[in-house]
PDB file of C-alpha atoms in Angstrom:
ATOM      1  CA  UNK A  30      15.129  22.833 -67.205  1.00  0.00           C
ATOM      2  CA  UNK A  31      15.455  23.942 -63.610  1.00  0.00           C
ATOM      3  CA  UNK A  32      12.575  23.140 -61.285  1.00  0.00           C
ATOM      4  CA  UNK A  33      11.991  25.794 -58.653  1.00  0.00           C
ATOM      5  CA  UNK A  34      11.117  24.877 -55.077  1.00  0.00           C
ATOM      6  CA  UNK A  35      10.270  28.391 -53.872  1.00  0.00           C
ATOM      7  CA  UNK A  36       7.277  28.353 -51.567  1.00  0.00           C
ATOM      8  CA  UNK A  37       7.852  24.745 -50.501  1.00  0.00           C
ATOM      9  CA  UNK A  38      11.002  25.138 -48.450  1.00  0.00           C
ATOM     10  CA  UNK A  39       9.063  26.217 -45.352  1.00  0.00           C
ATOM     11  CA  UNK A  40       7.473  22.774 -45.204  1.00  0.00           C
ATOM     12  CA  UNK A  41       9.642  20.990 -42.696  1.00  0.00           C
ATOM     13  CA  UNK A  42       9.582  17.506 -44.129  1.00  0.00           C
ATOM     14  CA  UNK A  43       8.871  18.010 -47.825  1.00  0.00           C
ATOM     15  CA  UNK A  44      12.444  19.206 -48.609  1.00  0.00           C
ATOM     16  CA  UNK A  45      13.974  16.273 -46.724  1.00  0.00           C
ATOM     17  CA  UNK A  46      13.284  13.985 -49.666  1.00  0.00           C
ATOM     18  CA  UNK A  47      12.700  16.421 -52.514  1.00  0.00           C
ATOM     19  CA  UNK A  48      15.841  18.485 -52.034  1.00  0.00           C
ATOM     20  CA  UNK A  49      17.928  15.504 -50.977  1.00  0.00           C
ATOM     21  CA  UNK A  50      17.550  14.073 -54.443  1.00  0.00           C
ATOM     22  CA  UNK A  51      18.151  17.354 -56.283  1.00  0.00           C
ATOM     23  CA  UNK A  52      15.197  17.365 -58.649  1.00  0.00           C
ATOM     24  CA  UNK A  53      17.169  19.146 -61.394  1.00  0.00           C
ATOM     25  CA  UNK A  54      20.638  18.957 -62.835  1.00  0.00           C
ATOM     26  CA  UNK A  55      23.576  20.680 -61.252  1.00  0.00           C
ATOM     27  CA  UNK A  56      24.430  24.248 -62.190  1.00  0.00           C
ATOM     28  CA  UNK A  57      26.929  23.001 -64.752  1.00  0.00           C
ATOM     29  CA  UNK A  58      24.151  21.150 -66.593  1.00  0.00           C
ATOM     30  CA  UNK A  59      25.487  17.703 -65.663  1.00  0.00           C
ATOM     31  CA  UNK A  60      23.934  15.225 -63.216  1.00  0.00           C
ATOM     32  CA  UNK A  61      25.293  15.501 -59.698  1.00  0.00           C
ATOM     33  CA  UNK A  62      27.659  12.787 -58.481  1.00  0.00           C
ATOM     34  CA  UNK A  63      25.954   9.606 -57.373  1.00  0.00           C
ATOM     35  CA  UNK A  64      25.696   9.106 -53.647  1.00  0.00           C
ATOM     36  CA  UNK A  65      25.452   5.991 -51.515  1.00  0.00           C
ATOM     37  CA  UNK A  66      24.117   6.671 -48.042  1.00  0.00           C
ATOM     38  CA  UNK A  67      24.612   3.936 -45.424  1.00  0.00           C
ATOM     39  CA  UNK A  68      22.169   3.950 -42.528  1.00  0.00           C
ATOM     40  CA  UNK A  69      25.050   4.598 -40.138  1.00  0.00           C
ATOM     41  CA  UNK A  70      25.548   8.037 -41.698  1.00  0.00           C
ATOM     42  CA  UNK A  71      22.575   9.388 -42.250  1.00  0.00           C
ATOM     43  CA  UNK A  72       5.193   4.781 -48.708  1.00  0.00           C
ATOM     44  CA  UNK A  73      -3.360  -1.522 -55.622  1.00  0.00           C
ATOM     45  CA  UNK A  74      -5.662   0.687 -53.698  1.00  0.00           C
ATOM     46  CA  UNK A  75      -3.605   2.320 -51.051  1.00  0.00           C
ATOM     47  CA  UNK A  76      -3.143  -0.854 -49.106  1.00  0.00           C
ATOM     48  CA  UNK A  77      -0.385  -3.284 -49.943  1.00  0.00           C
ATOM     49  CA  UNK A  78      -1.017  -6.136 -52.309  1.00  0.00           C
ATOM     50  CA  UNK A  79       1.201  -9.188 -52.010  1.00  0.00           C
ATOM     51  CA  UNK A  80       1.574 -10.486 -55.557  1.00  0.00           C
ATOM     52  CA  UNK A  81       4.807 -12.374 -55.042  1.00  0.00           C
ATOM     53  CA  UNK A  82       5.591 -15.571 -53.214  1.00  0.00           C
ATOM     54  CA  UNK A  83       8.512 -14.163 -51.274  1.00  0.00           C
ATOM     55  CA  UNK A  84      11.037 -15.792 -53.567  1.00  0.00           C
ATOM     56  CA  UNK A  85      13.789 -14.396 -55.715  1.00  0.00           C
ATOM     57  CA  UNK A  86      13.744 -12.333 -58.852  1.00  0.00           C
ATOM     58  CA  UNK A  87      14.254 -13.509 -62.400  1.00  0.00           C
ATOM     59  CA  UNK A  88      16.808 -16.198 -63.019  1.00  0.00           C
ATOM     60  CA  UNK A  89      16.298 -17.858 -59.637  1.00  0.00           C
ATOM     61  CA  UNK A  90      18.036 -15.098 -57.654  1.00  0.00           C
ATOM     62  CA  UNK A  91      17.180 -14.516 -54.007  1.00  0.00           C
ATOM     63  CA  UNK A  92      15.112 -11.326 -53.649  1.00  0.00           C
ATOM     64  CA  UNK A  93      15.287 -11.690 -49.867  1.00  0.00           C
ATOM     65  CA  UNK A  94      19.028 -10.962 -49.914  1.00  0.00           C
ATOM     66  CA  UNK A  95      19.732  -7.251 -49.255  1.00  0.00           C
ATOM     67  CA  UNK A  96      21.385  -5.411 -52.141  1.00  0.00           C
ATOM     68  CA  UNK A  97      24.792  -3.919 -51.385  1.00  0.00           C
ATOM     69  CA  UNK A  98      25.848  -0.376 -52.282  1.00  0.00           C
ATOM     70  CA  UNK A  99      27.107  -1.056 -55.828  1.00  0.00           C
ATOM     71  CA  UNK A 100      24.021  -3.150 -56.567  1.00  0.00           C
ATOM     72  CA  UNK A 101      21.715  -0.363 -55.397  1.00  0.00           C
ATOM     73  CA  UNK A 102      23.552   2.096 -57.622  1.00  0.00           C
ATOM     74  CA  UNK A 103      23.173  -0.187 -60.627  1.00  0.00           C
ATOM     75  CA  UNK A 104      19.486  -0.670 -59.878  1.00  0.00           C
ATOM     76  CA  UNK A 105      18.755   3.037 -59.379  1.00  0.00           C
ATOM     77  CA  UNK A 106      17.240   5.082 -62.191  1.00  0.00           C
ATOM     78  CA  UNK A 107      19.705   6.811 -64.488  1.00  0.00           C
ATOM     79  CA  UNK A 108      19.693   9.289 -67.355  1.00  0.00           C
ATOM     80  CA  UNK A 109      18.398   7.554 -70.468  1.00  0.00           C
ATOM     81  CA  UNK A 110      16.209   5.070 -68.606  1.00  0.00           C
ATOM     82  CA  UNK A 111      13.034   7.069 -69.146  1.00  0.00           C
ATOM     83  CA  UNK A 112      12.190   9.184 -72.172  1.00  0.00           C
ATOM     84  CA  UNK A 113      10.864  12.582 -71.142  1.00  0.00           C
ATOM     85  CA  UNK A 114      12.546  12.670 -67.743  1.00  0.00           C
ATOM     86  CA  UNK A 115      15.735  14.268 -66.526  1.00  0.00           C
ATOM     87  CA  UNK A 116      17.423  12.181 -63.829  1.00  0.00           C
ATOM     88  CA  UNK A 117      19.910  13.460 -61.274  1.00  0.00           C
ATOM     89  CA  UNK A 118      21.481  12.253 -58.064  1.00  0.00           C
ATOM     90  CA  UNK A 119      23.289  13.686 -55.104  1.00  0.00           C
ATOM     91  CA  UNK A 120      22.137  15.447 -51.974  1.00  0.00           C
ATOM     92  CA  UNK A 121      21.491  19.171 -51.980  1.00  0.00           C
ATOM     93  CA  UNK A 122      23.391  21.193 -49.389  1.00  0.00           C
ATOM     94  CA  UNK A 123      20.031  22.766 -48.494  1.00  0.00           C
ATOM     95  CA  UNK A 124      18.410  19.476 -47.624  1.00  0.00           C
ATOM     96  CA  UNK A 125      17.752  18.568 -43.996  1.00  0.00           C
ATOM     97  CA  UNK A 126      19.036  15.217 -42.804  1.00  0.00           C
ATOM     98  CA  UNK A 127      17.363  12.598 -40.676  1.00  0.00           C
ATOM     99  CA  UNK A 128      13.881  11.308 -40.072  1.00  0.00           C
ATOM    100  CA  UNK A 129      10.950  13.644 -39.238  1.00  0.00           C
ATOM    101  CA  UNK A 130       9.204  13.069 -35.922  1.00  0.00           C
ATOM    102  CA  UNK A 131       5.407  12.771 -35.939  1.00  0.00           C
ATOM    103  CA  UNK A 132       3.224  14.207 -33.194  1.00  0.00           C
ATOM    104  CA  UNK A 133       1.125  11.027 -33.403  1.00  0.00           C
ATOM    105  CA  UNK A 134       2.918   7.711 -32.853  1.00  0.00           C
ATOM    106  CA  UNK A 135       0.577   5.852 -35.189  1.00  0.00           C
ATOM    107  CA  UNK A 136       1.576   8.227 -38.004  1.00  0.00           C
ATOM    108  CA  UNK A 137       5.351   7.921 -37.543  1.00  0.00           C
ATOM    109  CA  UNK A 138       5.722   5.545 -40.544  1.00  0.00           C
ATOM    110  CA  UNK A 139       4.277   8.261 -42.798  1.00  0.00           C
ATOM    111  CA  UNK A 140       6.602  10.877 -41.320  1.00  0.00           C
ATOM    112  CA  UNK A 141       9.557   8.526 -41.763  1.00  0.00           C
ATOM    113  CA  UNK A 142       8.665   8.133 -45.429  1.00  0.00           C
ATOM    114  CA  UNK A 143       9.453  11.846 -45.886  1.00  0.00           C
ATOM    115  CA  UNK A 144      12.962  11.488 -44.483  1.00  0.00           C
ATOM    116  CA  UNK A 145      16.366  10.403 -45.718  1.00  0.00           C
ATOM    117  CA  UNK A 146      15.229   6.780 -45.682  1.00  0.00           C
ATOM    118  CA  UNK A 147      11.812   5.121 -45.799  1.00  0.00           C
ATOM    119  CA  UNK A 148      12.461   4.089 -42.188  1.00  0.00           C
ATOM    120  CA  UNK A 149      15.434   4.098 -39.793  1.00  0.00           C
ATOM    121  CA  UNK A 150      15.893   0.341 -40.288  1.00  0.00           C
ATOM    122  CA  UNK A 151      17.178   0.760 -43.847  1.00  0.00           C
ATOM    123  CA  UNK A 152      20.712  -0.614 -44.213  1.00  0.00           C
ATOM    124  CA  UNK A 153      21.605   1.569 -47.171  1.00  0.00           C
ATOM    125  CA  UNK A 154      19.815   4.066 -49.434  1.00  0.00           C
ATOM    126  CA  UNK A 155      20.519   5.712 -52.786  1.00  0.00           C
ATOM    127  CA  UNK A 156      18.390   8.558 -54.103  1.00  0.00           C
ATOM    128  CA  UNK A 157      17.459  10.077 -57.441  1.00  0.00           C
ATOM    129  CA  UNK A 158      15.488  13.111 -58.596  1.00  0.00           C
ATOM    130  CA  UNK A 159      13.422  13.243 -61.763  1.00  0.00           C
ATOM    131  CA  UNK A 160      12.061  16.283 -63.543  1.00  0.00           C
ATOM    132  CA  UNK A 161       9.465  15.804 -66.251  1.00  0.00           C
ATOM    133  CA  UNK A 162      10.287  17.384 -69.604  1.00  0.00           C
ATOM    134  CA  UNK A 163       6.703  16.894 -70.781  1.00  0.00           C
ATOM    135  CA  UNK A 164       4.809  18.002 -67.677  1.00  0.00           C
ATOM    136  CA  UNK A 165       6.899  20.962 -66.573  1.00  0.00           C
ATOM    137  CA  UNK A 166       6.733  21.394 -62.820  1.00  0.00           C
ATOM    138  CA  UNK A 167       6.272  17.709 -62.018  1.00  0.00           C
ATOM    139  CA  UNK A 168       9.117  16.651 -59.730  1.00  0.00           C
ATOM    140  CA  UNK A 169       9.550  13.071 -58.601  1.00  0.00           C
ATOM    141  CA  UNK A 170      11.958  11.868 -55.948  1.00  0.00           C
ATOM    142  CA  UNK A 171      12.907   8.198 -56.025  1.00  0.00           C
ATOM    143  CA  UNK A 172      15.020   6.162 -53.642  1.00  0.00           C
ATOM    144  CA  UNK A 173      16.094   2.556 -53.277  1.00  0.00           C
ATOM    145  CA  UNK A 174      16.839   1.044 -49.881  1.00  0.00           C
ATOM    146  CA  UNK A 175      18.107  -2.344 -48.774  1.00  0.00           C
ATOM    147  CA  UNK A 176      16.628  -3.998 -45.685  1.00  0.00           C
ATOM    148  CA  UNK A 177      16.526  -7.353 -44.052  1.00  0.00           C
ATOM    149  CA  UNK A 178      13.504  -9.210 -45.419  1.00  0.00           C
ATOM    150  CA  UNK A 179      11.816  -8.987 -42.003  1.00  0.00           C
ATOM    151  CA  UNK A 180      12.367  -5.225 -41.703  1.00  0.00           C
ATOM    152  CA  UNK A 181      11.122  -4.622 -45.243  1.00  0.00           C
ATOM    153  CA  UNK A 182       7.920  -6.471 -44.395  1.00  0.00           C
ATOM    154  CA  UNK A 183       7.498  -4.496 -41.148  1.00  0.00           C
ATOM    155  CA  UNK A 184       7.940  -1.238 -43.046  1.00  0.00           C
ATOM    156  CA  UNK A 185       5.119  -2.068 -45.450  1.00  0.00           C
ATOM    157  CA  UNK A 186       2.823  -3.264 -42.666  1.00  0.00           C
ATOM    158  CA  UNK A 187       3.484  -0.068 -40.721  1.00  0.00           C
ATOM    159  CA  UNK A 188       2.658   2.092 -43.734  1.00  0.00           C
ATOM    160  CA  UNK A 189      -0.606   0.254 -44.377  1.00  0.00           C
ATOM    161  CA  UNK A 190      -1.666   0.751 -40.756  1.00  0.00           C
ATOM    162  CA  UNK A 191      -0.628   4.405 -40.736  1.00  0.00           C
ATOM    163  CA  UNK A 192      -2.534   5.251 -43.929  1.00  0.00           C
ATOM    164  CA  UNK A 193      -5.647   3.704 -42.387  1.00  0.00           C
ATOM    165  CA  UNK A 194      -5.183   5.449 -39.026  1.00  0.00           C
ATOM    166  CA  UNK A 195      -4.025   8.927 -40.041  1.00  0.00           C
ATOM    167  CA  UNK A 196      -6.727  10.235 -42.354  1.00  0.00           C
ATOM    168  CA  UNK A 197      -7.178  13.217 -40.063  1.00  0.00           C
ATOM    169  CA  UNK A 198      -3.567  14.233 -40.579  1.00  0.00           C
ATOM    170  CA  UNK A 199      -0.550  14.704 -38.341  1.00  0.00           C
ATOM    171  CA  UNK A 200       2.215  17.146 -37.539  1.00  0.00           C
ATOM    172  CA  UNK A 201       5.927  16.541 -38.054  1.00  0.00           C
ATOM    173  CA  UNK A 202       9.178  18.235 -37.070  1.00  0.00           C
ATOM    174  CA  UNK A 203      12.648  18.033 -38.590  1.00  0.00           C
ATOM    175  CA  UNK A 204      15.756  20.088 -37.898  1.00  0.00           C
ATOM    176  CA  UNK A 205      13.760  22.348 -35.590  1.00  0.00           C
ATOM    177  CA  UNK A 206      11.137  23.118 -38.232  1.00  0.00           C
ATOM    178  CA  UNK A 207       7.552  21.955 -38.137  1.00  0.00           C
ATOM    179  CA  UNK A 208       4.884  21.227 -40.700  1.00  0.00           C
ATOM    180  CA  UNK A 209       1.560  19.466 -40.950  1.00  0.00           C
ATOM    181  CA  UNK A 210       0.076  16.850 -43.248  1.00  0.00           C
ATOM    182  CA  UNK A 211      -3.671  16.699 -43.757  1.00  0.00           C
ATOM    183  CA  UNK A 212      -6.068  14.709 -45.918  1.00  0.00           C
ATOM    184  CA  UNK A 213      -4.099  11.462 -45.869  1.00  0.00           C
ATOM    185  CA  UNK A 214      -5.910   9.206 -48.332  1.00  0.00           C
ATOM    186  CA  UNK A 215      -5.187   5.786 -49.800  1.00  0.00           C
ATOM    187  CA  UNK A 216      -4.563   5.992 -53.540  1.00  0.00           C
ATOM    188  CA  UNK A 217      -4.857   3.233 -56.117  1.00  0.00           C
ATOM    189  CA  UNK A 218      -1.486   2.252 -57.593  1.00  0.00           C
ATOM    190  CA  UNK A 219      -0.140  -1.043 -58.897  1.00  0.00           C
ATOM    191  CA  UNK A 220       3.536  -1.592 -59.644  1.00  0.00           C
ATOM    192  CA  UNK A 221       4.427  -4.313 -62.119  1.00  0.00           C
ATOM    193  CA  UNK A 222       6.595  -7.015 -60.518  1.00  0.00           C
ATOM    194  CA  UNK A 223       6.215  -5.760 -56.937  1.00  0.00           C
ATOM    195  CA  UNK A 224       5.563  -7.947 -53.918  1.00  0.00           C
ATOM    196  CA  UNK A 225       3.729  -5.106 -52.153  1.00  0.00           C
ATOM    197  CA  UNK A 226       2.732  -1.528 -52.967  1.00  0.00           C
ATOM    198  CA  UNK A 227       1.402   1.140 -50.603  1.00  0.00           C
ATOM    199  CA  UNK A 228       0.229   4.450 -52.075  1.00  0.00           C
ATOM    200  CA  UNK A 229      -1.335   7.543 -50.563  1.00  0.00           C
ATOM    201  CA  UNK A 230      -1.885  11.242 -51.119  1.00  0.00           C
ATOM    202  CA  UNK A 231      -1.608  14.035 -48.584  1.00  0.00           C
ATOM    203  CA  UNK A 232      -1.330  17.808 -48.415  1.00  0.00           C
ATOM    204  CA  UNK A 233       1.645  19.361 -46.654  1.00  0.00           C
ATOM    205  CA  UNK A 234       1.055  22.772 -45.078  1.00  0.00           C
ATOM    206  CA  UNK A 235       3.170  25.292 -43.201  1.00  0.00           C
ATOM    207  CA  UNK A 236       2.938  29.075 -42.805  1.00  0.00           C
ATOM    208  CA  UNK A 237       0.670  29.474 -45.796  1.00  0.00           C
ATOM    209  CA  UNK A 238       2.587  27.098 -48.076  1.00  0.00           C
ATOM    210  CA  UNK A 239       0.492  24.224 -49.395  1.00  0.00           C
ATOM    211  CA  UNK A 240       1.927  21.215 -51.228  1.00  0.00           C
ATOM    212  CA  UNK A 241      -0.208  18.297 -52.466  1.00  0.00           C
ATOM    213  CA  UNK A 242       1.933  15.152 -52.436  1.00  0.00           C
ATOM    214  CA  UNK A 243       1.630  11.630 -53.825  1.00  0.00           C
ATOM    215  CA  UNK A 244       3.684   8.906 -52.153  1.00  0.00           C
ATOM    216  CA  UNK A 245       4.289   5.361 -53.354  1.00  0.00           C
ATOM    217  CA  UNK A 246       6.377   2.762 -51.513  1.00  0.00           C
ATOM    218  CA  UNK A 247       7.088  -0.575 -53.193  1.00  0.00           C
ATOM    219  CA  UNK A 248       8.735  -3.743 -51.888  1.00  0.00           C
ATOM    220  CA  UNK A 249      10.520  -6.369 -53.935  1.00  0.00           C
ATOM    221  CA  UNK A 250      11.930  -8.923 -51.528  1.00  0.00           C
ATOM    222  CA  UNK A 251      14.296  -7.031 -49.208  1.00  0.00           C
ATOM    223  CA  UNK A 252      14.512  -3.987 -51.507  1.00  0.00           C
ATOM    224  CA  UNK A 253      12.212  -0.985 -51.026  1.00  0.00           C
ATOM    225  CA  UNK A 254      11.607   1.707 -53.644  1.00  0.00           C
ATOM    226  CA  UNK A 255      10.057   4.977 -52.518  1.00  0.00           C
ATOM    227  CA  UNK A 256       8.607   7.693 -54.760  1.00  0.00           C
ATOM    228  CA  UNK A 257       7.304  11.172 -53.945  1.00  0.00           C
ATOM    229  CA  UNK A 258       5.654  13.421 -56.537  1.00  0.00           C
ATOM    230  CA  UNK A 259       4.954  17.143 -56.300  1.00  0.00           C
ATOM    231  CA  UNK A 260       3.673  19.574 -58.909  1.00  0.00           C
ATOM    232  CA  UNK A 261       5.877  22.601 -58.325  1.00  0.00           C
ATOM    233  CA  UNK A 262       3.860  24.558 -60.881  1.00  0.00           C
ATOM    234  CA  UNK A 263       0.752  24.046 -58.699  1.00  0.00           C
ATOM    235  CA  UNK A 264      -1.412  23.168 -61.717  1.00  0.00           C
ATOM    236  CA  UNK A 265      -2.682  19.634 -61.181  1.00  0.00           C
ATOM    237  CA  UNK A 266      -2.693  17.077 -58.352  1.00  0.00           C
ATOM    238  CA  UNK A 267       0.683  15.322 -58.577  1.00  0.00           C
ATOM    239  CA  UNK A 268       0.935  11.615 -59.317  1.00  0.00           C
ATOM    240  CA  UNK A 269       3.954   9.356 -59.472  1.00  0.00           C
ATOM    241  CA  UNK A 270       4.127   8.388 -63.163  1.00  0.00           C
ATOM    242  CA  UNK A 271       3.419   4.708 -63.723  1.00  0.00           C
ATOM    243  CA  UNK A 272       6.376   4.345 -66.057  1.00  0.00           C
ATOM    244  CA  UNK A 273       8.768   5.626 -63.383  1.00  0.00           C
ATOM    245  CA  UNK A 274       7.727   3.027 -60.807  1.00  0.00           C
ATOM    246  CA  UNK A 275       7.593   0.212 -63.355  1.00  0.00           C
ATOM    247  CA  UNK A 276      11.033   1.030 -64.756  1.00  0.00           C
ATOM    248  CA  UNK A 277      12.535   1.228 -61.289  1.00  0.00           C
ATOM    249  CA  UNK A 278      11.176  -2.169 -60.315  1.00  0.00           C
ATOM    250  CA  UNK A 279      12.332  -3.647 -63.609  1.00  0.00           C
ATOM    251  CA  UNK A 280      15.891  -2.494 -62.876  1.00  0.00           C
ATOM    252  CA  UNK A 281      15.716  -3.975 -59.376  1.00  0.00           C
ATOM    253  CA  UNK A 282      14.616  -7.325 -60.824  1.00  0.00           C
ATOM    254  CA  UNK A 283      17.433  -7.159 -63.371  1.00  0.00           C
ATOM    255  CA  UNK A 284      20.055  -6.606 -60.681  1.00  0.00           C
ATOM    256  CA  UNK A 285      18.572  -9.361 -58.517  1.00  0.00           C
ATOM    257  CA  UNK A 286      18.870 -11.672 -61.502  1.00  0.00           C
ATOM    258  CA  UNK A 287      22.592 -10.969 -61.636  1.00  0.00           C
TER     259      UNK A 287
END
């Protein structure tokens, strides 16, 4: 299955995450080579819920310790993890790089969430793309990033504030291209095992192209998982599948447990 992105590529910031994670397999039918992107080279009911106590994962590990590159790769979703989904990795040559710039400072955290990393403070990020084999057209981008515990907390706080402040929408630019996001709304989403979850929906628009988007950003200690869902078939409002987020967090906990 090859998911088409025609009609979305004019949206300045949508391709930054969607294309960066290559939502389908490579042309040879095999997953693209895994990538590990250091920061030096390179988003409950919409508000975060703190269900953890700030401690470690299973087995007494320290969740506040940032995961290194190999640990992030082990924790990232892989082919076979989820029935009904095709998983790939690697950055598309068509994908812009960097963090979009918002025209409203209070909305910058939401613009950042569309970029290479959930925020510029990420130490390291690995990305994956998932295509649904059951709901053809549903494309989900997933990434894992390591932070300091303090920066991970600031990221989540910034997203909560931005979702509350930016309901009227905002504009964003990346690589000289511009787009707009309207109808920013908090969305209910709970991720099993997470310390905090922030979820929202928005509609990206540019030059007649319209793309409803669902974003979910999850924190487990100093590790942040980010998910973006789009329905490329334009049939139903996209939603990040619950099983995708839960499986990703379960793998993070497993790696934290050693």
